[in-house]
Amino acid sequence: MPIIDVSGIDRLHHDAVNALAVQMREHGLRRDEPVRSTFGLLGDRWSTLIILVLGMGTWRHAELRRVLGRLGSEERISQRVMTLKLRVLERDGFVCRHVTQDVPPRVSYSLTPLGNALLSEVHRLIDWVNERADTIRMARAAYDAMED
Amino acid sequence: MPIIDVSGIDRLHHDAVNALAVQMREHGLRRDEPVRSTFGLLGDRWSTLIILVLGMGTWRHAELRRVLGRLGSEERISQRVMTLKLRVLERDGFVCRHVTQDVPPRVSYSLTPLGNALLSEVHRLIDWVNERADTIRMARAAYDAMED
DNA sequence: CGGTATCCTAAAAGATACTG
DNA sequence: CAGTATCTTTTAGGATACCG
């Protein structure tokens, strides 16, 4: 019994499509489930950078913001977006938020063990792409040149 | 000689920040360079799904669009966006586009060897997240419960 | 059939001002 | 200091119509 309606889909692909459909329904490939949301983190403008910086240790809010701005060349992260991204990372268990009871309060952020594990995956993926960066750049040049 | 202006940044982090800054300038962590653009693919709404489906073999344009729509539950990918995403994937060398000289032309898409290598990384990353999906879900539940 | 052009909506991100 | 609220800009994505 097919999981998805395969009418109009090449017979050769029926089984494979159904297997993927099962994976999507049962193994969290839907939006807002861990797989998609984590992939989303990797792709957004700041989350991966935040994880890389927090990989160096614990940071105060203000310092973290400064260094993110400096790393991203001229671009700065707005206070609003940084808080937003840190909240999501904290909610998913990648980032830990420490607050002292001083006035004004001192807030600092660091990676959890889960966050450090994600950092390893990020590093692995960065290395993977870098090993192929020239291939990609050449493919781009070839494609752009072919556009007559 | 520091690569970035470290004034106002905790002394403890100077060296690490500079190392990351070097990596960002020299190893493609900037926007539109392979690392960031590839991470972007992983995070967007359709590219990863396209790679997973093309991992099953060669697809005609119309069929690919149908099956993507079916997989994403109710959501459909618009023709415009599918062409757009496929173009980017083709330009970067992940996807191969075949055109026959029939009238009307028959266009089909498949993964290149580089695309298949990326597919492996995607699968690895999906597995990594799935192994931790329950941890993430529990972190979310705890965070949401704590919001008084 | 596959692609493009045009227009429109929604989501992400930035700027700024204000608060405990 | 860190966070929130409000407003604006930017970008991603969708709907539709039309073309070769």
PDB file of N, CA, C and O in Angstrom, chain A residues 133-147, chain B residues 31-34 37 41 83-97 109 112 114:
ATOM      1  N   ALA A 133      35.933  22.922  -2.764  1.00  0.00           N
ATOM      2  CA  ALA A 133      35.626  24.322  -3.094  1.00  0.00           C
ATOM      3  C   ALA A 133      36.102  24.689  -4.496  1.00  0.00           C
ATOM      4  O   ALA A 133      35.387  25.368  -5.247  1.00  0.00           O
ATOM      5  N   ASP A 134      37.282  24.217  -4.855  1.00  0.00           N
ATOM      6  CA  ASP A 134      37.795  24.546  -6.185  1.00  0.00           C
ATOM      7  C   ASP A 134      36.947  23.895  -7.270  1.00  0.00           C
ATOM      8  O   ASP A 134      36.686  24.500  -8.313  1.00  0.00           O
ATOM      9  N   THR A 135      36.517  22.667  -7.019  1.00  0.00           N
ATOM     10  CA  THR A 135      35.636  21.993  -7.974  1.00  0.00           C
ATOM     11  C   THR A 135      34.362  22.805  -8.183  1.00  0.00           C
ATOM     12  O   THR A 135      33.909  23.006  -9.316  1.00  0.00           O
ATOM     13  N   ILE A 136      33.803  23.263  -7.075  1.00  0.00           N
ATOM     14  CA  ILE A 136      32.571  24.050  -7.157  1.00  0.00           C
ATOM     15  C   ILE A 136      32.817  25.356  -7.906  1.00  0.00           C
ATOM     16  O   ILE A 136      32.047  25.736  -8.793  1.00  0.00           O
ATOM     17  N   ARG A 137      33.902  26.013  -7.560  1.00  0.00           N
ATOM     18  CA  ARG A 137      34.194  27.289  -8.230  1.00  0.00           C
ATOM     19  C   ARG A 137      34.410  27.091  -9.727  1.00  0.00           C
ATOM     20  O   ARG A 137      33.983  27.914 -10.548  1.00  0.00           O
ATOM     21  N   MET A 138      35.050  25.985 -10.092  1.00  0.00           N
ATOM     22  CA  MET A 138      35.252  25.728 -11.514  1.00  0.00           C
ATOM     23  C   MET A 138      33.928  25.427 -12.207  1.00  0.00           C
ATOM     24  O   MET A 138      33.704  25.855 -13.341  1.00  0.00           O
ATOM     25  N   ALA A 139      33.055  24.676 -11.525  1.00  0.00           N
ATOM     26  CA  ALA A 139      31.737  24.400 -12.102  1.00  0.00           C
ATOM     27  C   ALA A 139      30.983  25.700 -12.336  1.00  0.00           C
ATOM     28  O   ALA A 139      30.347  25.886 -13.384  1.00  0.00           O
ATOM     29  N   ARG A 140      31.085  26.609 -11.393  1.00  0.00           N
ATOM     30  CA  ARG A 140      30.407  27.898 -11.541  1.00  0.00           C
ATOM     31  C   ARG A 140      30.958  28.680 -12.717  1.00  0.00           C
ATOM     32  O   ARG A 140      30.208  29.237 -13.521  1.00  0.00           O
ATOM     33  N   ALA A 141      32.273  28.712 -12.812  1.00  0.00           N
ATOM     34  CA  ALA A 141      32.895  29.456 -13.902  1.00  0.00           C
ATOM     35  C   ALA A 141      32.480  28.874 -15.246  1.00  0.00           C
ATOM     36  O   ALA A 141      32.144  29.611 -16.183  1.00  0.00           O
ATOM     37  N   ALA A 142      32.473  27.529 -15.334  1.00  0.00           N
ATOM     38  CA  ALA A 142      32.089  26.870 -16.573  1.00  0.00           C
ATOM     39  C   ALA A 142      30.643  27.197 -16.924  1.00  0.00           C
ATOM     40  O   ALA A 142      30.313  27.523 -18.069  1.00  0.00           O
ATOM     41  N   TYR A 143      29.766  27.132 -15.922  1.00  0.00           N
ATOM     42  CA  TYR A 143      28.345  27.407 -16.148  1.00  0.00           C
ATOM     43  C   TYR A 143      28.141  28.835 -16.614  1.00  0.00           C
ATOM     44  O   TYR A 143      27.409  29.095 -17.568  1.00  0.00           O
ATOM     45  N   ASP A 144      28.801  29.768 -15.943  1.00  0.00           N
ATOM     46  CA  ASP A 144      28.641  31.182 -16.285  1.00  0.00           C
ATOM     47  C   ASP A 144      29.201  31.480 -17.666  1.00  0.00           C
ATOM     48  O   ASP A 144      28.640  32.288 -18.409  1.00  0.00           O
ATOM     49  N   ALA A 145      30.296  30.798 -18.026  1.00  0.00           N
ATOM     50  CA  ALA A 145      30.906  31.027 -19.328  1.00  0.00           C
ATOM     51  C   ALA A 145      30.003  30.504 -20.439  1.00  0.00           C
ATOM     52  O   ALA A 145      29.947  31.071 -21.533  1.00  0.00           O
ATOM     53  N   MET A 146      29.276  29.425 -20.147  1.00  0.00           N
ATOM     54  CA  MET A 146      28.445  28.758 -21.148  1.00  0.00           C
ATOM     55  C   MET A 146      27.184  29.549 -21.462  1.00  0.00           C
ATOM     56  O   MET A 146      26.486  29.242 -22.415  1.00  0.00           O
ATOM     57  N   GLU A 147      26.894  30.545 -20.644  1.00  0.00           N
ATOM     58  CA  GLU A 147      25.625  31.274 -20.797  1.00  0.00           C
ATOM     59  C   GLU A 147      25.635  32.248 -21.958  1.00  0.00           C
ATOM     60  O   GLU A 147      24.871  33.199 -21.977  1.00  0.00           O
TER      61      GLU A 147
ATOM     62  N   ARG B  31      30.009  34.902   2.506  1.00  0.00           N
ATOM     63  CA  ARG B  31      28.791  34.696   1.717  1.00  0.00           C
ATOM     64  C   ARG B  31      29.143  34.492   0.254  1.00  0.00           C
ATOM     65  O   ARG B  31      30.075  35.092  -0.262  1.00  0.00           O
ATOM     66  N   ASP B  32      28.396  33.640  -0.417  1.00  0.00           N
ATOM     67  CA  ASP B  32      28.560  33.343  -1.839  1.00  0.00           C
ATOM     68  C   ASP B  32      29.790  32.511  -2.132  1.00  0.00           C
ATOM     69  O   ASP B  32      30.041  32.165  -3.289  1.00  0.00           O
ATOM     70  N   GLU B  33      30.577  32.196  -1.113  1.00  0.00           N
ATOM     71  CA  GLU B  33      31.656  31.250  -1.359  1.00  0.00           C
ATOM     72  C   GLU B  33      31.119  29.855  -1.023  1.00  0.00           C
ATOM     73  O   GLU B  33      30.109  29.719  -0.350  1.00  0.00           O
ATOM     74  N   PRO B  34      31.810  28.818  -1.515  1.00  0.00           N
ATOM     75  CA  PRO B  34      31.243  27.466  -1.438  1.00  0.00           C
ATOM     76  C   PRO B  34      30.717  27.053  -0.069  1.00  0.00           C
ATOM     77  O   PRO B  34      29.617  26.494   0.023  1.00  0.00           O
ATOM     78  N   SER B  37      27.445  28.990   0.794  1.00  0.00           N
ATOM     79  CA  SER B  37      26.355  28.730  -0.148  1.00  0.00           C
ATOM     80  C   SER B  37      25.870  27.286  -0.013  1.00  0.00           C
ATOM     81  O   SER B  37      24.674  27.014  -0.108  1.00  0.00           O
ATOM     82  N   LEU B  41      22.183  25.854   0.962  1.00  0.00           N
ATOM     83  CA  LEU B  41      21.382  24.834   0.273  1.00  0.00           C
ATOM     84  C   LEU B  41      20.726  23.894   1.277  1.00  0.00           C
ATOM     85  O   LEU B  41      19.550  23.569   1.177  1.00  0.00           O
ATOM     86  N   THR B  83      12.719  25.533 -10.796  1.00  0.00           N
ATOM     87  CA  THR B  83      13.717  25.864 -11.816  1.00  0.00           C
ATOM     88  C   THR B  83      14.882  26.632 -11.209  1.00  0.00           C
ATOM     89  O   THR B  83      16.050  26.361 -11.482  1.00  0.00           O
ATOM     90  N   LEU B  84      14.554  27.573 -10.332  1.00  0.00           N
ATOM     91  CA  LEU B  84      15.565  28.393  -9.672  1.00  0.00           C
ATOM     92  C   LEU B  84      16.540  27.529  -8.874  1.00  0.00           C
ATOM     93  O   LEU B  84      17.766  27.658  -8.993  1.00  0.00           O
ATOM     94  N   LYS B  85      16.000  26.651  -8.043  1.00  0.00           N
ATOM     95  CA  LYS B  85      16.840  25.813  -7.190  1.00  0.00           C
ATOM     96  C   LYS B  85      17.684  24.871  -8.023  1.00  0.00           C
ATOM     97  O   LYS B  85      18.860  24.649  -7.740  1.00  0.00           O
ATOM     98  N   LEU B  86      17.059  24.288  -9.070  1.00  0.00           N
ATOM     99  CA  LEU B  86      17.806  23.373  -9.931  1.00  0.00           C
ATOM    100  C   LEU B  86      18.942  24.099 -10.640  1.00  0.00           C
ATOM    101  O   LEU B  86      20.031  23.544 -10.803  1.00  0.00           O
ATOM    102  N   ARG B  87      18.707  25.340 -11.036  1.00  0.00           N
ATOM    103  CA  ARG B  87      19.755  26.117 -11.690  1.00  0.00           C
ATOM    104  C   ARG B  87      20.956  26.308 -10.760  1.00  0.00           C
ATOM    105  O   ARG B  87      22.113  26.153 -11.167  1.00  0.00           O
ATOM    106  N   VAL B  88      20.674  26.661  -9.521  1.00  0.00           N
ATOM    107  CA  VAL B  88      21.761  26.875  -8.559  1.00  0.00           C
ATOM    108  C   VAL B  88      22.531  25.576  -8.350  1.00  0.00           C
ATOM    109  O   VAL B  88      23.768  25.555  -8.366  1.00  0.00           O
ATOM    110  N   LEU B  89      21.794  24.472  -8.176  1.00  0.00           N
ATOM    111  CA  LEU B  89      22.438  23.178  -7.963  1.00  0.00           C
ATOM    112  C   LEU B  89      23.250  22.766  -9.191  1.00  0.00           C
ATOM    113  O   LEU B  89      24.324  22.173  -9.068  1.00  0.00           O
ATOM    114  N   GLU B  90      22.726  23.100 -10.360  1.00  0.00           N
ATOM    115  CA  GLU B  90      23.451  22.779 -11.592  1.00  0.00           C
ATOM    116  C   GLU B  90      24.714  23.644 -11.696  1.00  0.00           C
ATOM    117  O   GLU B  90      25.797  23.141 -11.998  1.00  0.00           O
ATOM    118  N   ARG B  91      24.564  24.903 -11.403  1.00  0.00           N
ATOM    119  CA  ARG B  91      25.697  25.829 -11.514  1.00  0.00           C
ATOM    120  C   ARG B  91      26.844  25.422 -10.594  1.00  0.00           C
ATOM    121  O   ARG B  91      28.016  25.531 -10.946  1.00  0.00           O
ATOM    122  N   ASP B  92      26.509  24.948  -9.410  1.00  0.00           N
ATOM    123  CA  ASP B  92      27.545  24.544  -8.462  1.00  0.00           C
ATOM    124  C   ASP B  92      28.101  23.156  -8.742  1.00  0.00           C
ATOM    125  O   ASP B  92      29.009  22.691  -8.056  1.00  0.00           O
ATOM    126  N   GLY B  93      27.510  22.459  -9.722  1.00  0.00           N
ATOM    127  CA  GLY B  93      28.036  21.164 -10.117  1.00  0.00           C
ATOM    128  C   GLY B  93      27.471  19.980  -9.360  1.00  0.00           C
ATOM    129  O   GLY B  93      28.019  18.884  -9.430  1.00  0.00           O
ATOM    130  N   PHE B  94      26.353  20.165  -8.660  1.00  0.00           N
ATOM    131  CA  PHE B  94      25.745  19.061  -7.919  1.00  0.00           C
ATOM    132  C   PHE B  94      24.734  18.303  -8.769  1.00  0.00           C
ATOM    133  O   PHE B  94      24.472  17.134  -8.536  1.00  0.00           O
ATOM    134  N   VAL B  95      24.151  19.004  -9.733  1.00  0.00           N
ATOM    135  CA  VAL B  95      23.066  18.424 -10.517  1.00  0.00           C
ATOM    136  C   VAL B  95      23.395  18.547 -11.997  1.00  0.00           C
ATOM    137  O   VAL B  95      23.999  19.520 -12.437  1.00  0.00           O
ATOM    138  N   CYS B  96      22.981  17.536 -12.735  1.00  0.00           N
ATOM    139  CA  CYS B  96      23.203  17.515 -14.171  1.00  0.00           C
ATOM    140  C   CYS B  96      21.863  17.629 -14.893  1.00  0.00           C
ATOM    141  O   CYS B  96      20.894  16.983 -14.500  1.00  0.00           O
ATOM    142  N   ARG B  97      21.806  18.444 -15.910  1.00  0.00           N
ATOM    143  CA  ARG B  97      20.573  18.678 -16.661  1.00  0.00           C
ATOM    144  C   ARG B  97      20.734  18.134 -18.070  1.00  0.00           C
ATOM    145  O   ARG B  97      21.678  18.508 -18.780  1.00  0.00           O
ATOM    146  N   TYR B 109      16.731  15.549 -14.938  1.00  0.00           N
ATOM    147  CA  TYR B 109      17.761  15.942 -13.984  1.00  0.00           C
ATOM    148  C   TYR B 109      18.272  14.724 -13.222  1.00  0.00           C
ATOM    149  O   TYR B 109      17.531  13.779 -12.959  1.00  0.00           O
ATOM    150  N   THR B 112      25.211  14.666 -10.184  1.00  0.00           N
ATOM    151  CA  THR B 112      26.568  14.419 -10.653  1.00  0.00           C
ATOM    152  C   THR B 112      27.301  13.615  -9.568  1.00  0.00           C
ATOM    153  O   THR B 112      26.763  13.419  -8.475  1.00  0.00           O
ATOM    154  N   LEU B 114      29.663  14.681  -7.796  1.00  0.00           N
ATOM    155  CA  LEU B 114      29.750  15.619  -6.670  1.00  0.00           C
ATOM    156  C   LEU B 114      28.430  15.697  -5.913  1.00  0.00           C
ATOM    157  O   LEU B 114      28.419  15.741  -4.677  1.00  0.00           O
TER     158      LEU B 114
END
